[in-house]
Amino acid sequence: MSASSDHAYKYRVAFGAWINDMRLTPLPLEDWPAPVLDDDTVAGITRALDVQSAAGFTHLDVWGLFATFGWPTDLTSAVDDGRRKRIHRILQAARDRGMTLSYGMGVYSWGYDKILDADPAVRGKLADGSPHPHAMCDANPKSFEYVTRILDFVLGEFDFGAVHLESCDLGCCQCPECAGGKGMVDYNCRLNEKTADYIKSRWPEKTVYVITISWIPIFTTFSQAELDRVVQLGDHIDCLFDQGHTGYQVAPEDRAGFLSRLKCAYGTSGGRWLYPDARWDRGSYFVPFPRYAAETIRREFDEGIRASMFYQGPMSNPGVEVNVSVAGRVLADTRRHADDALAEVLEVLYKPVNQDARARLLSIFERGEEAFFGQWDNERFVKDWGRPMPGEFHLSQLFGTEPGAAHYLLDPFLDAAGRKACKAELISILEDIPKLAGQCEDDGRLEKIERGAIMTINLINTISVLKGES
Ligand SMILES: [Zn+2]
C-alpha cells in the first residue's frame, strides 16, 4: 500500500509483541511469554502479516524468535535446524508482503538469565546491593560483549530490517557505576546509545528504535534534565517510542518543546490497547476499538507523532482483525476518518451485499466498541487503583499457567451497571447477526463475532450471579 509521506506516519510498526501473541490456536498452559516456535506460531504470524501488509504497516516487531528470558551462553544453540528454518520462513513471508521484521532485542535486560547464571561476574545489582534477577551490570565490559555477540549472530545471519532496543523492562543494574550513579534515564540512554552506535557502524541500513519502558516510575514524567538527556539519545537512533502503558513519559505540556529539539522520530502505541492472552480461547472475546484508534492516530499526528507501535493479536479474532486493519490504514493516510477506514475494511472483509447489510455491520462494530469502553469511568480507576485509565490492559493476569479469570470484565473496568450495559449491547449484536444471514460473504467472521459475544455474556452472567447482582 502506498502512503503519502505528507500525511503518513513514517514508522508504522505492527507490534507482535511476542511470537505466540498472534497465534490462531491457544497455548492454554504456557506462561507468558510462551517460547514455542512451531508451525502454528508461523501460521499465526503469517496470517497477521497478511492483515498488516494490506493495512499498510511497514514493520512487524516480534519478540522471542530466539529466546525469551535466557539466551544460552554459546548463543547459537538457541536455534536448532527446525527453529532456524521457521525464522527464515517468517522473514521471507514479511519480504513477500513488502514488509520487514524488527528484531526485538533486550539490552542488558530480557534474555540474559542463563548468561547471568553461567557468568556471575556480569550480574547487576538491585538498589539494596543484592543480585539482580535479570539485568547485567555495565561496569563489567564483558556485559557489552554479550550484546554485540548477540547482534553479530542475529544480524549476521537473519535479514531483519530494524532493531527494537529495550533496556529496562525487566529492570536495570542499580550499582554506582550504572543506574545507581547518574540515575535511570542517563544510564538507559548510555546503554542504548552505544548499542545503536554498534549496530549503525556494522549495519548502517538498519532502522534502530528505542522504547523507554520502565526508565522512570509509572505515572511520572521526565524532568527537564531527563528530557535534555533523551534529546541527546535521539542523535543516535531513528525513533524513540514513549508507548504509554500507563500514560506518556513526556508530559503533554512538554511534548511540543521536546519534539522541536529531538532529531529522531517520536512514537506512541496509539493511546490504548488490549494486550492479547495466548492462554485464552482466541475467539472468546470481542473488543473492537477502531474508532478510538483512528481518532487517536489522527490527533497525535497533528501533534507531531510520526511513529506507531500498534499492538497486534490473533487475526482469527474479528475485533483484533478490524482494529489492526483500520489503524494501519489511518497510519498510512492520516487524512482518513474512522468511519471511512472502517467502511472500507468491512467492505473488504465482510463483503456486504447491500446498503442495509453495510449499515448493520458498521453498527455492530460501533456497538461492540461502546459495549465495553462506553462503561469505562476514569474516576472509578482512580478510586479503585489510585490511577487513571490504563493505556495497556489485559483480559486476565499476564503471568500464569492456566487460562485466567476474566479480569477485564471486573471492577474497575466494569462495575455492576457497566456489566449490565455491556451485556445489553452484546445481546443487541446477537439479535442482529441472524439478520445478516446471506447478506455478507464474510468467510465465517459473523459466526466468530457471535461466539465472542456468547462467551462474554456467559462470563458476565457468571460474575453477576456470584456477586449477587440483579
Ligand atoms: Zn552495575
mmCIF file of N, CA, C and O in Angstrom, residues 281-336:
data_model
loop_
_atom_site.group_PDB
_atom_site.id
_atom_site.type_symbol
_atom_site.label_atom_id
_atom_site.label_comp_id
_atom_site.label_asym_id
_atom_site.label_seq_id
_atom_site.Cartn_x
_atom_site.Cartn_y
_atom_site.Cartn_z
ATOM 1 N N ASP A 281 -8.899 -18.875 24.836
ATOM 2 C CA ASP A 281 -9.534 -19.186 23.564
ATOM 3 C C ASP A 281 -9.460 -17.924 22.702
ATOM 4 O O ASP A 281 -9.844 -16.844 23.146
ATOM 5 N N ARG A 282 -8.975 -18.062 21.477
ATOM 6 C CA ARG A 282 -8.664 -16.880 20.674
ATOM 7 C C ARG A 282 -9.898 -16.126 20.217
ATOM 8 O O ARG A 282 -9.803 -14.964 19.831
ATOM 9 N N GLY A 283 -11.036 -16.805 20.224
ATOM 10 C CA GLY A 283 -12.254 -16.136 19.761
ATOM 11 C C GLY A 283 -13.239 -15.828 20.871
ATOM 12 O O GLY A 283 -14.398 -15.521 20.615
ATOM 13 N N SER A 284 -12.793 -15.885 22.129
ATOM 14 C CA SER A 284 -13.736 -15.823 23.249
ATOM 15 C C SER A 284 -14.063 -14.401 23.688
ATOM 16 O O SER A 284 -14.774 -14.209 24.660
ATOM 17 N N TYR A 285 -13.565 -13.418 22.999
ATOM 18 C CA TYR A 285 -13.848 -12.027 23.373
ATOM 19 C C TYR A 285 -14.012 -11.208 22.097
ATOM 20 O O TYR A 285 -13.515 -11.574 21.027
ATOM 21 N N PHE A 286 -14.743 -10.131 22.212
ATOM 22 C CA PHE A 286 -14.987 -9.242 21.073
ATOM 23 C C PHE A 286 -14.819 -7.815 21.577
ATOM 24 O O PHE A 286 -15.711 -7.266 22.219
ATOM 25 N N VAL A 287 -13.631 -7.269 21.376
ATOM 26 C CA VAL A 287 -13.297 -5.937 21.901
ATOM 27 C C VAL A 287 -12.764 -5.058 20.765
ATOM 28 O O VAL A 287 -11.566 -4.778 20.695
ATOM 29 N N PRO A 288 -13.646 -4.640 19.875
ATOM 30 C CA PRO A 288 -13.193 -3.744 18.805
ATOM 31 C C PRO A 288 -13.014 -2.311 19.323
ATOM 32 O O PRO A 288 -13.784 -1.867 20.185
ATOM 33 N N PHE A 289 -11.982 -1.612 18.817
ATOM 34 C CA PHE A 289 -11.859 -0.167 19.134
ATOM 35 C C PHE A 289 -11.298 0.604 17.942
ATOM 36 O O PHE A 289 -10.406 1.446 18.088
ATOM 37 N N PRO A 290 -11.838 0.356 16.743
ATOM 38 C CA PRO A 290 -11.312 1.056 15.571
ATOM 39 C C PRO A 290 -11.515 2.567 15.626
ATOM 40 O O PRO A 290 -10.665 3.321 15.147
ATOM 41 N N ARG A 291 -12.634 3.009 16.217
ATOM 42 C CA ARG A 291 -12.893 4.457 16.255
ATOM 43 C C ARG A 291 -11.880 5.160 17.149
ATOM 44 O O ARG A 291 -11.275 6.156 16.762
ATOM 45 N N TYR A 292 -11.680 4.619 18.346
ATOM 46 C CA TYR A 292 -10.704 5.234 19.259
ATOM 47 C C TYR A 292 -9.314 5.243 18.624
ATOM 48 O O TYR A 292 -8.593 6.240 18.680
ATOM 49 N N ALA A 293 -8.934 4.111 18.014
ATOM 50 C CA ALA A 293 -7.595 4.019 17.411
ATOM 51 C C ALA A 293 -7.432 5.062 16.313
ATOM 52 O O ALA A 293 -6.440 5.803 16.275
ATOM 53 N N ALA A 294 -8.407 5.150 15.431
ATOM 54 C CA ALA A 294 -8.297 6.086 14.307
ATOM 55 C C ALA A 294 -8.236 7.521 14.801
ATOM 56 O O ALA A 294 -7.410 8.322 14.330
ATOM 57 N N GLU A 295 -9.086 7.854 15.741
ATOM 58 C CA GLU A 295 -9.123 9.245 16.224
ATOM 59 C C GLU A 295 -7.830 9.614 16.945
ATOM 60 O O GLU A 295 -7.310 10.726 16.800
ATOM 61 N N THR A 296 -7.284 8.669 17.719
ATOM 62 C CA THR A 296 -6.039 8.954 18.435
ATOM 63 C C THR A 296 -4.872 9.096 17.458
ATOM 64 O O THR A 296 -4.037 10.001 17.594
ATOM 65 N N ILE A 297 -4.813 8.209 16.493
ATOM 66 C CA ILE A 297 -3.731 8.261 15.498
ATOM 67 C C ILE A 297 -3.763 9.608 14.753
ATOM 68 O O ILE A 297 -2.730 10.245 14.547
ATOM 69 N N ARG A 298 -4.937 10.054 14.387
ATOM 70 C CA ARG A 298 -5.060 11.336 13.671
ATOM 71 C C ARG A 298 -4.652 12.508 14.567
ATOM 72 O O ARG A 298 -3.895 13.390 14.151
ATOM 73 N N ARG A 299 -5.147 12.516 15.776
ATOM 74 C CA ARG A 299 -4.839 13.634 16.675
ATOM 75 C C ARG A 299 -3.348 13.692 16.976
ATOM 76 O O ARG A 299 -2.724 14.755 16.955
ATOM 77 N N GLU A 300 -2.751 12.522 17.232
ATOM 78 C CA GLU A 300 -1.329 12.522 17.594
ATOM 79 C C GLU A 300 -0.448 12.897 16.394
ATOM 80 O O GLU A 300 0.621 13.480 16.583
ATOM 81 N N PHE A 301 -0.889 12.576 15.192
ATOM 82 C CA PHE A 301 -0.130 13.009 14.011
ATOM 83 C C PHE A 301 -0.078 14.544 13.979
ATOM 84 O O PHE A 301 0.987 15.131 13.746
ATOM 85 N N ASP A 302 -1.194 15.161 14.258
ATOM 86 C CA ASP A 302 -1.242 16.635 14.287
ATOM 87 C C ASP A 302 -0.328 17.198 15.366
ATOM 88 O O ASP A 302 0.125 18.335 15.279
ATOM 89 N N GLU A 303 -0.079 16.395 16.391
ATOM 90 C CA GLU A 303 0.798 16.850 17.490
ATOM 91 C C GLU A 303 2.272 16.531 17.236
ATOM 92 O O GLU A 303 3.109 16.766 18.098
ATOM 93 N N GLY A 304 2.573 15.947 16.074
ATOM 94 C CA GLY A 304 3.969 15.699 15.727
ATOM 95 C C GLY A 304 4.429 14.264 15.870
ATOM 96 O O GLY A 304 5.616 13.968 15.688
ATOM 97 N N ILE A 305 3.533 13.352 16.203
ATOM 98 C CA ILE A 305 3.910 11.942 16.314
ATOM 99 C C ILE A 305 4.099 11.371 14.905
ATOM 100 O O ILE A 305 3.250 11.573 14.038
ATOM 101 N N ARG A 306 5.201 10.676 14.684
ATOM 102 C CA ARG A 306 5.475 10.154 13.350
ATOM 103 C C ARG A 306 5.757 8.644 13.347
ATOM 104 O O ARG A 306 6.219 8.090 12.350
ATOM 105 N N ALA A 307 5.524 7.981 14.467
ATOM 106 C CA ALA A 307 5.781 6.542 14.523
ATOM 107 C C ALA A 307 4.765 5.885 15.449
ATOM 108 O O ALA A 307 4.309 6.492 16.416
ATOM 109 N N SER A 308 4.402 4.657 15.132
ATOM 110 C CA SER A 308 3.451 3.929 15.964
ATOM 111 C C SER A 308 3.893 2.477 16.093
ATOM 112 O O SER A 308 4.335 1.860 15.131
ATOM 113 N N MET A 309 3.793 1.979 17.313
ATOM 114 C CA MET A 309 3.931 0.531 17.553
ATOM 115 C C MET A 309 2.537 0.058 17.952
ATOM 116 O O MET A 309 2.166 0.104 19.124
ATOM 117 N N PHE A 310 1.766 -0.366 16.954
ATOM 118 C CA PHE A 310 0.368 -0.723 17.214
ATOM 119 C C PHE A 310 0.291 -2.205 17.574
ATOM 120 O O PHE A 310 0.739 -3.074 16.821
ATOM 121 N N TYR A 311 -0.316 -2.482 18.725
ATOM 122 C CA TYR A 311 -0.349 -3.863 19.228
ATOM 123 C C TYR A 311 -1.224 -4.765 18.367
ATOM 124 O O TYR A 311 -2.264 -4.347 17.863
ATOM 125 N N GLN A 312 -0.795 -6.009 18.247
ATOM 126 C CA GLN A 312 -1.453 -6.996 17.403
ATOM 127 C C GLN A 312 -2.197 -8.013 18.272
ATOM 128 O O GLN A 312 -2.469 -7.769 19.436
ATOM 129 N N GLY A 313 -2.474 -9.185 17.680
ATOM 130 C CA GLY A 313 -3.196 -10.231 18.386
ATOM 131 C C GLY A 313 -3.574 -11.295 17.370
ATOM 132 O O GLY A 313 -3.133 -11.241 16.218
ATOM 133 N N PRO A 314 -4.397 -12.265 17.766
ATOM 134 C CA PRO A 314 -4.784 -13.320 16.822
ATOM 135 C C PRO A 314 -5.755 -12.783 15.776
ATOM 136 O O PRO A 314 -6.803 -12.253 16.124
ATOM 137 N N MET A 315 -5.400 -12.910 14.513
ATOM 138 C CA MET A 315 -6.231 -12.320 13.460
ATOM 139 C C MET A 315 -7.508 -13.123 13.215
ATOM 140 O O MET A 315 -8.378 -12.697 12.455
ATOM 141 N N SER A 316 -7.632 -14.284 13.861
ATOM 142 C CA SER A 316 -8.892 -15.035 13.800
ATOM 143 C C SER A 316 -9.948 -14.395 14.697
ATOM 144 O O SER A 316 -11.122 -14.753 14.623
ATOM 145 N N ASN A 317 -9.541 -13.453 15.540
ATOM 146 C CA ASN A 317 -10.492 -12.732 16.379
ATOM 147 C C ASN A 317 -10.988 -11.512 15.593
ATOM 148 O O ASN A 317 -10.197 -10.656 15.195
ATOM 149 N N PRO A 318 -12.301 -11.421 15.347
ATOM 150 C CA PRO A 318 -12.783 -10.359 14.449
ATOM 151 C C PRO A 318 -12.575 -8.945 14.986
ATOM 152 O O PRO A 318 -12.473 -8.004 14.203
ATOM 153 N N GLY A 319 -12.504 -8.781 16.298
ATOM 154 C CA GLY A 319 -12.214 -7.453 16.845
ATOM 155 C C GLY A 319 -10.774 -7.051 16.561
ATOM 156 O O GLY A 319 -10.491 -5.943 16.105
ATOM 157 N N VAL A 320 -9.839 -7.971 16.821
ATOM 158 C CA VAL A 320 -8.417 -7.698 16.576
ATOM 159 C C VAL A 320 -8.191 -7.378 15.100
ATOM 160 O O VAL A 320 -7.510 -6.404 14.749
ATOM 161 N N GLU A 321 -8.775 -8.193 14.246
ATOM 162 C CA GLU A 321 -8.560 -8.027 12.805
ATOM 163 C C GLU A 321 -9.003 -6.638 12.330
ATOM 164 O O GLU A 321 -8.297 -5.979 11.549
ATOM 165 N N VAL A 322 -10.133 -6.175 12.811
ATOM 166 C CA VAL A 322 -10.635 -4.862 12.398
ATOM 167 C C VAL A 322 -9.820 -3.736 13.042
ATOM 168 O O VAL A 322 -9.510 -2.733 12.389
ATOM 169 N N ASN A 323 -9.440 -3.887 14.305
ATOM 170 C CA ASN A 323 -8.599 -2.860 14.944
ATOM 171 C C ASN A 323 -7.328 -2.627 14.131
ATOM 172 O O ASN A 323 -6.950 -1.488 13.840
ATOM 173 N N VAL A 324 -6.646 -3.710 13.788
ATOM 174 C CA VAL A 324 -5.369 -3.610 13.072
ATOM 175 C C VAL A 324 -5.598 -3.087 11.647
ATOM 176 O O VAL A 324 -4.843 -2.243 11.152
ATOM 177 N N SER A 325 -6.650 -3.564 11.011
ATOM 178 C CA SER A 325 -6.924 -3.160 9.624
ATOM 179 C C SER A 325 -7.238 -1.669 9.526
ATOM 180 O O SER A 325 -6.802 -0.993 8.588
ATOM 181 N N VAL A 326 -7.982 -1.164 10.475
ATOM 182 C CA VAL A 326 -8.334 0.261 10.464
ATOM 183 C C VAL A 326 -7.129 1.113 10.872
ATOM 184 O O VAL A 326 -6.795 2.104 10.214
ATOM 185 N N ALA A 327 -6.462 0.721 11.940
ATOM 186 C CA ALA A 327 -5.325 1.524 12.425
ATOM 187 C C ALA A 327 -4.253 1.651 11.348
ATOM 188 O O ALA A 327 -3.719 2.744 11.114
ATOM 189 N N GLY A 328 -3.928 0.561 10.676
ATOM 190 C CA GLY A 328 -2.888 0.606 9.641
ATOM 191 C C GLY A 328 -3.252 1.562 8.522
ATOM 192 O O GLY A 328 -2.412 2.332 8.039
ATOM 193 N N ARG A 329 -4.513 1.545 8.125
ATOM 194 C CA ARG A 329 -4.947 2.434 7.032
ATOM 195 C C ARG A 329 -4.864 3.902 7.433
ATOM 196 O O ARG A 329 -4.515 4.761 6.614
ATOM 197 N N VAL A 330 -5.189 4.200 8.676
ATOM 198 C CA VAL A 330 -5.135 5.604 9.110
ATOM 199 C C VAL A 330 -3.678 6.031 9.337
ATOM 200 O O VAL A 330 -3.302 7.169 9.028
ATOM 201 N N LEU A 331 -2.848 5.123 9.834
ATOM 202 C CA LEU A 331 -1.416 5.440 9.973
ATOM 203 C C LEU A 331 -0.807 5.770 8.611
ATOM 204 O O LEU A 331 0.066 6.630 8.496
ATOM 205 N N ALA A 332 -1.262 5.073 7.574
ATOM 206 C CA ALA A 332 -0.710 5.274 6.226
ATOM 207 C C ALA A 332 -1.292 6.513 5.550
ATOM 208 O O ALA A 332 -0.713 7.023 4.588
ATOM 209 N N ASP A 333 -2.412 6.993 6.042
ATOM 210 C CA ASP A 333 -3.007 8.222 5.494
ATOM 211 C C ASP A 333 -3.876 8.852 6.570
ATOM 212 O O ASP A 333 -5.046 8.492 6.739
ATOM 213 N N THR A 334 -3.285 9.786 7.293
ATOM 214 C CA THR A 334 -3.970 10.341 8.473
ATOM 215 C C THR A 334 -5.089 11.309 8.092
ATOM 216 O O THR A 334 -5.753 11.845 8.977
ATOM 217 N N ARG A 335 -5.308 11.518 6.796
ATOM 218 C CA ARG A 335 -6.479 12.309 6.395
ATOM 219 C C ARG A 335 -7.758 11.486 6.531
ATOM 220 O O ARG A 335 -8.853 12.032 6.519
ATOM 221 N N ARG A 336 -7.609 10.182 6.644
ATOM 222 C CA ARG A 336 -8.794 9.322 6.685
ATOM 223 C C ARG A 336 -9.453 9.342 8.058
ATOM 224 O O ARG A 336 -8.793 9.258 9.083
#
